[in-house]
Tab-separated table of C-alpha atoms in Angstrom:
chain	number	residue	atom	x	y	z
S	469	UNK	CA	17.432	109.365	-19.226
S	470	UNK	CA	19.052	106.971	-16.612
S	471	UNK	CA	21.180	107.236	-13.747
S	472	UNK	CA	24.441	106.046	-12.589
S	473	UNK	CA	25.493	105.734	-9.718
S	474	UNK	CA	28.191	108.047	-8.607
S	475	UNK	CA	32.029	106.162	-8.777
S	476	UNK	CA	32.998	105.100	-5.514
S	477	UNK	CA	29.937	103.373	-4.771
S	478	UNK	CA	30.240	101.016	-1.912
S	479	UNK	CA	30.398	96.963	-2.451
S	480	UNK	CA	27.131	95.110	-0.460
S	481	UNK	CA	29.466	93.880	2.491
S	482	UNK	CA	31.102	97.867	2.776
S	483	UNK	CA	27.656	99.074	2.856
S	484	UNK	CA	26.615	95.832	5.799
S	485	UNK	CA	30.119	97.555	7.728
S	486	UNK	CA	28.851	100.922	7.568
S	487	UNK	CA	25.535	100.071	8.955
S	488	UNK	CA	26.845	98.279	11.105
S	489	UNK	CA	26.760	101.100	14.236
S	490	UNK	CA	23.248	101.667	12.963
S	491	UNK	CA	22.189	97.874	13.858
S	492	UNK	CA	23.597	98.215	17.317
S	493	UNK	CA	21.480	101.627	17.321
S	494	UNK	CA	18.589	100.290	16.632
S	495	UNK	CA	18.769	97.424	18.734
S	496	UNK	CA	19.157	99.960	21.880
S	497	UNK	CA	16.357	101.951	20.508
S	498	UNK	CA	14.714	98.326	20.836
S	499	UNK	CA	15.574	97.577	24.332
S	500	UNK	CA	15.376	100.909	25.784
S	501	UNK	CA	11.688	101.221	25.110
S	502	UNK	CA	10.706	98.209	27.043
S	503	UNK	CA	9.326	99.735	29.741
S	504	UNK	CA	7.373	101.415	27.312
S	505	UNK	CA	3.339	99.451	27.674
S	506	UNK	CA	3.125	100.831	24.224
S	507	UNK	CA	5.972	98.705	22.236
S	508	UNK	CA	5.024	96.110	20.149
S	509	UNK	CA	6.070	92.846	21.475
S	510	UNK	CA	7.617	90.415	20.466
S	511	UNK	CA	8.901	92.262	18.028
S	512	UNK	CA	12.135	93.521	16.468
S	513	UNK	CA	12.651	97.361	15.280
S	514	UNK	CA	12.669	98.190	11.772
S	515	UNK	CA	16.158	99.728	10.912
S	516	UNK	CA	14.376	100.032	7.061
S	517	UNK	CA	12.046	98.103	4.837
S	518	UNK	CA	12.965	96.838	1.751
S	519	UNK	CA	15.901	94.978	-0.380
S	520	UNK	CA	19.270	96.643	0.709
S	521	UNK	CA	21.239	94.667	-2.683
S	522	UNK	CA	19.084	95.868	-4.695
S	523	UNK	CA	19.389	99.685	-3.380
S	524	UNK	CA	22.738	99.832	-3.419
S	525	UNK	CA	23.138	99.087	-6.936
S	526	UNK	CA	20.223	101.314	-8.635
S	527	UNK	CA	20.842	104.021	-11.052
S	528	UNK	CA	18.988	105.890	-8.372
S	529	UNK	CA	18.899	105.776	-4.831
S	530	UNK	CA	15.554	106.686	-3.429
S	531	UNK	CA	13.989	106.693	0.235
S	532	UNK	CA	10.937	106.789	1.227
S	533	UNK	CA	9.667	108.541	5.183
S	534	UNK	CA	6.975	107.607	7.639
S	535	UNK	CA	7.535	108.374	11.651
S	536	UNK	CA	7.933	104.784	13.002
S	537	UNK	CA	6.509	101.198	12.199
S	538	UNK	CA	2.866	100.091	12.430
S	539	UNK	CA	1.629	97.361	14.922
S	540	UNK	CA	0.623	95.934	11.997
S	541	UNK	CA	4.175	94.952	10.602
S	542	UNK	CA	4.252	91.943	13.456
S	543	UNK	CA	0.360	90.721	13.822
S	544	UNK	CA	-0.625	89.147	17.144
S	545	UNK	CA	-1.441	85.558	15.440
S	546	UNK	CA	1.899	85.571	14.024
S	547	UNK	CA	4.010	87.864	14.781
S	548	UNK	CA	7.021	87.894	12.393
S	549	UNK	CA	4.956	86.602	9.504
S	550	UNK	CA	6.920	89.964	7.574
S	551	UNK	CA	10.085	89.859	8.525
S	552	UNK	CA	10.460	85.842	8.816
S	553	UNK	CA	14.405	85.847	8.973
S	554	UNK	CA	14.769	87.783	11.992
S	555	UNK	CA	12.267	85.086	14.718
S	556	UNK	CA	11.552	85.875	18.472
S	557	UNK	CA	13.435	89.152	19.562
S	558	UNK	CA	15.567	89.125	16.547
S	559	UNK	CA	19.411	88.113	15.055
S	560	UNK	CA	21.483	91.148	16.340
S	561	UNK	CA	23.974	89.732	14.170
S	562	UNK	CA	24.584	92.714	11.905
S	563	UNK	CA	25.051	91.052	8.602
S	564	UNK	CA	22.052	88.650	9.388
S	565	UNK	CA	20.035	91.262	10.478
S	566	UNK	CA	20.149	93.584	7.722
S	567	UNK	CA	19.193	89.867	5.203
S	568	UNK	CA	16.328	90.128	7.676
S	569	UNK	CA	15.057	93.969	6.942
S	570	UNK	CA	16.098	93.230	2.704
S	571	UNK	CA	13.755	89.989	2.747
S	572	UNK	CA	10.977	92.416	3.727
S	573	UNK	CA	9.075	92.756	0.506
S	574	UNK	CA	9.649	89.315	-1.077
S	575	UNK	CA	7.694	88.205	1.923
S	576	UNK	CA	4.072	89.587	3.044
S	577	UNK	CA	4.637	93.383	3.183
S	578	UNK	CA	1.740	95.861	4.772
S	579	UNK	CA	0.750	96.388	1.292
S	580	UNK	CA	-2.015	98.620	1.815
S	581	UNK	CA	0.393	101.200	3.132
S	582	UNK	CA	3.155	100.849	1.153
S	583	UNK	CA	0.746	101.035	-1.778
S	584	UNK	CA	0.419	104.994	-1.621
S	585	UNK	CA	4.151	105.585	-1.672
S	586	UNK	CA	4.517	102.964	-3.915
S	587	UNK	CA	2.473	104.703	-6.660
S	588	UNK	CA	4.199	108.542	-5.870
S	589	UNK	CA	8.065	106.329	-6.455
S	590	UNK	CA	6.738	104.603	-9.641
S	591	UNK	CA	6.043	108.401	-11.090
S	592	UNK	CA	10.542	108.397	-10.158
S	593	UNK	CA	11.180	105.274	-11.744
S	594	UNK	CA	11.323	102.913	-8.403
S	595	UNK	CA	9.882	100.728	-6.555
S	596	UNK	CA	9.657	98.750	-3.565
S	597	UNK	CA	9.632	95.458	-5.186
S	598	UNK	CA	13.346	94.666	-6.906
S	599	UNK	CA	11.585	93.149	-10.750
S	600	UNK	CA	9.063	96.487	-10.788
S	601	UNK	CA	11.729	99.074	-11.646
S	602	UNK	CA	15.294	100.144	-12.776
S	603	UNK	CA	15.761	101.454	-9.078
S	604	UNK	CA	14.858	100.181	-6.003
S	605	UNK	CA	13.454	102.203	-2.791
S	606	UNK	CA	13.896	101.272	0.269
S	607	UNK	CA	11.437	102.929	3.526
S	608	UNK	CA	12.263	104.525	6.748
S	609	UNK	CA	11.121	106.377	9.884
S	610	UNK	CA	12.199	109.531	11.138
S	611	UNK	CA	11.164	109.018	14.556
S	612	UNK	CA	11.637	106.202	15.816
S	613	UNK	CA	12.502	102.471	14.227
S	614	UNK	CA	10.218	100.970	17.064
S	615	UNK	CA	6.995	99.930	16.216
S	616	UNK	CA	3.832	101.492	18.363
S	617	UNK	CA	0.643	100.461	19.547
S	618	UNK	CA	-1.172	102.837	18.985
S	619	UNK	CA	0.242	104.900	16.290
S	620	UNK	CA	2.771	107.531	17.045
S	621	UNK	CA	-0.034	110.107	16.737
S	622	UNK	CA	-1.821	108.870	19.622
S	623	UNK	CA	1.413	108.054	21.857
S	624	UNK	CA	1.376	109.682	25.198
S	625	UNK	CA	4.223	112.147	25.011
S	626	UNK	CA	6.559	110.637	27.493
S	627	UNK	CA	6.560	108.113	25.064
S	628	UNK	CA	7.582	109.685	22.141
S	629	UNK	CA	10.089	111.404	23.811
S	630	UNK	CA	11.578	108.324	24.678
S	631	UNK	CA	11.591	106.784	21.598
S	632	UNK	CA	12.552	110.093	19.789
S	633	UNK	CA	16.085	110.176	22.235
S	634	UNK	CA	17.042	107.702	20.047
S	635	UNK	CA	15.179	107.658	16.524
S	636	UNK	CA	16.146	110.457	15.574
S	637	UNK	CA	20.378	110.747	15.397
S	638	UNK	CA	19.570	106.948	14.147
S	639	UNK	CA	18.040	108.551	11.227
S	640	UNK	CA	20.681	111.108	10.873
S	641	UNK	CA	23.087	108.252	11.043
S	642	UNK	CA	20.953	105.827	8.739
S	643	UNK	CA	21.236	108.660	5.799
S	644	UNK	CA	24.782	109.181	6.173
S	645	UNK	CA	25.227	105.889	4.945
S	646	UNK	CA	22.231	105.370	2.327
S	647	UNK	CA	23.171	108.298	0.619
S	648	UNK	CA	19.891	109.283	-1.421
S	649	UNK	CA	19.364	111.176	-4.135
S	650	UNK	CA	15.998	111.876	-3.868
S	651	UNK	CA	13.812	111.389	-0.765
S	652	UNK	CA	9.856	111.831	-0.390
S	653	UNK	CA	8.189	112.311	2.961
S	654	UNK	CA	4.568	112.151	3.841
S	655	UNK	CA	4.208	113.040	7.821
S	656	UNK	CA	2.847	116.138	9.551
S	657	UNK	CA	5.042	118.966	8.677
S	658	UNK	CA	6.047	120.121	11.934
S	659	UNK	CA	8.228	117.177	11.414
S	660	UNK	CA	10.126	118.677	8.746
S	661	UNK	CA	11.823	120.233	11.444
S	662	UNK	CA	13.262	116.794	12.654
S	663	UNK	CA	15.563	116.981	9.655
S	664	UNK	CA	19.337	117.762	10.461
S	665	UNK	CA	21.160	117.744	7.319
S	666	UNK	CA	23.047	121.054	6.106
S	667	UNK	CA	20.158	122.725	3.817
S	668	UNK	CA	21.083	123.985	0.483
S	669	UNK	CA	18.250	125.708	-0.802
S	670	UNK	CA	15.103	126.755	1.423
S	671	UNK	CA	11.494	125.122	0.831
S	672	UNK	CA	9.768	125.300	-2.121
S	673	UNK	CA	6.479	124.936	-3.307
S	674	UNK	CA	6.920	122.658	-6.828
S	675	UNK	CA	3.057	122.068	-7.726
S	676	UNK	CA	0.004	122.374	-6.348
S	677	UNK	CA	-2.738	120.100	-6.725
S	678	UNK	CA	-6.178	122.321	-7.048
S	679	UNK	CA	-8.904	119.713	-7.160
S	680	UNK	CA	-9.685	116.387	-5.102
S	681	UNK	CA	-9.631	113.335	-6.098
S	682	UNK	CA	-13.032	113.236	-7.081
S	683	UNK	CA	-12.498	116.056	-9.302
S	684	UNK	CA	-14.003	118.637	-6.743
S	685	UNK	CA	-11.965	122.083	-6.353
S	686	UNK	CA	-10.103	122.231	-2.843
S	687	UNK	CA	-10.568	124.660	-0.704
S	688	UNK	CA	-6.709	125.006	-0.439
S	689	UNK	CA	-4.655	123.484	-2.955
S	690	UNK	CA	-2.616	120.678	-1.842
S	691	UNK	CA	0.841	121.536	-2.018
S	692	UNK	CA	4.316	119.981	-3.241
S	693	UNK	CA	7.191	121.471	-1.221
S	694	UNK	CA	10.876	120.275	-2.335
S	695	UNK	CA	14.228	121.032	-0.527
S	696	UNK	CA	18.066	120.086	-1.403
S	697	UNK	CA	20.133	118.759	1.438
S	698	UNK	CA	23.652	118.057	1.954
S	699	UNK	CA	23.716	114.253	3.206
S	700	UNK	CA	26.440	112.279	3.433
S	701	UNK	CA	28.866	114.661	1.226
S	702	UNK	CA	26.155	114.460	-1.780
S	703	UNK	CA	22.741	116.644	-2.411
S	704	UNK	CA	19.443	114.866	-1.663
S	705	UNK	CA	16.133	116.203	-3.049
S	706	UNK	CA	13.871	116.344	-0.600
S	707	UNK	CA	10.206	116.125	-1.863
S	708	UNK	CA	7.084	116.608	0.651
S	709	UNK	CA	3.618	115.650	0.644
S	710	UNK	CA	1.123	116.256	3.927
S	711	UNK	CA	-0.147	112.841	4.994
S	712	UNK	CA	-3.554	111.917	5.849
S	713	UNK	CA	-4.313	108.225	7.131
S	714	UNK	CA	-1.813	107.229	4.180
S	715	UNK	CA	1.049	108.656	2.413
S	716	UNK	CA	-0.056	111.223	0.129
S	717	UNK	CA	-3.727	110.015	1.024
S	718	UNK	CA	-5.032	113.441	-0.163
S	719	UNK	CA	-4.262	112.352	-3.685
S	720	UNK	CA	-5.881	109.978	-6.490
S	721	UNK	CA	-3.282	107.493	-7.591
S	722	UNK	CA	-2.913	109.550	-11.079
S	723	UNK	CA	-1.380	112.485	-8.775
S	724	UNK	CA	0.631	110.427	-6.419
S	725	UNK	CA	2.285	109.278	-9.852
S	726	UNK	CA	2.255	112.671	-11.031
S	727	UNK	CA	4.300	113.490	-7.967
S	728	UNK	CA	6.554	111.172	-8.647
S	729	UNK	CA	7.045	112.627	-12.058
S	730	UNK	CA	8.039	116.048	-10.591
S	731	UNK	CA	10.083	114.540	-8.020
S	732	UNK	CA	12.463	113.249	-10.918
S	733	UNK	CA	12.170	116.235	-12.774
S	734	UNK	CA	13.342	118.497	-9.758
S	735	UNK	CA	16.222	116.203	-9.289
S	736	UNK	CA	17.675	116.124	-12.526
S	737	UNK	CA	16.822	120.375	-13.173
S	738	UNK	CA	19.229	120.646	-9.889
S	739	UNK	CA	21.772	118.095	-10.740
């Protein structure tokens, strides 16, 4: 069964136009963080990771969610290796900037981290890589578009406060335009409170993995939770699993893929 994009889906140029305010806010967040020693420099804000054109024409719109970009997105020896179209401090013209973000998975993506999410979204029938599945996913960050060193959990509270001041509003603005149908999150559970969309249902446990990736019985099951929200005038299914060092890091490869399959079934049951 193939999902079809809703009628009235914007064209590529219309998507870019609608995303222009988000691009401006991403750069404002980056500039406001210039006084923080934790901000990775040289760098650029990352509004999203992935092929925007392929996403907007996908039969199923899938987004994944983390906290903020890794310092590894801008390696010391070649900061713009992964974003060659961005250049030093980036091109702030919205269309050019969005093209730079869209090229990420066609250049030198941070595969060791994104590979964990990739296995989950493969179960949904999606991929970050446009040629690998019928639908192409994007990745977003719920706290900030600004890459930091150290990682988010080790940042001083004052730094997190500065970054979140713009990051939360930006993430909501971005989602209102992208209008995802399935959203896959793997963060600390407390960050679910940052989802400010109107809930349609409560969080519910849709699956439990009772054994570890090695087949050992867990002390407590690993839960997959789901909840529906109204986003951009449509309904989005949010699917959550606790993060470890990587997204869904406590699950085996097969369990991650199964999580995606469960998410797709849950989405289709509630349409």
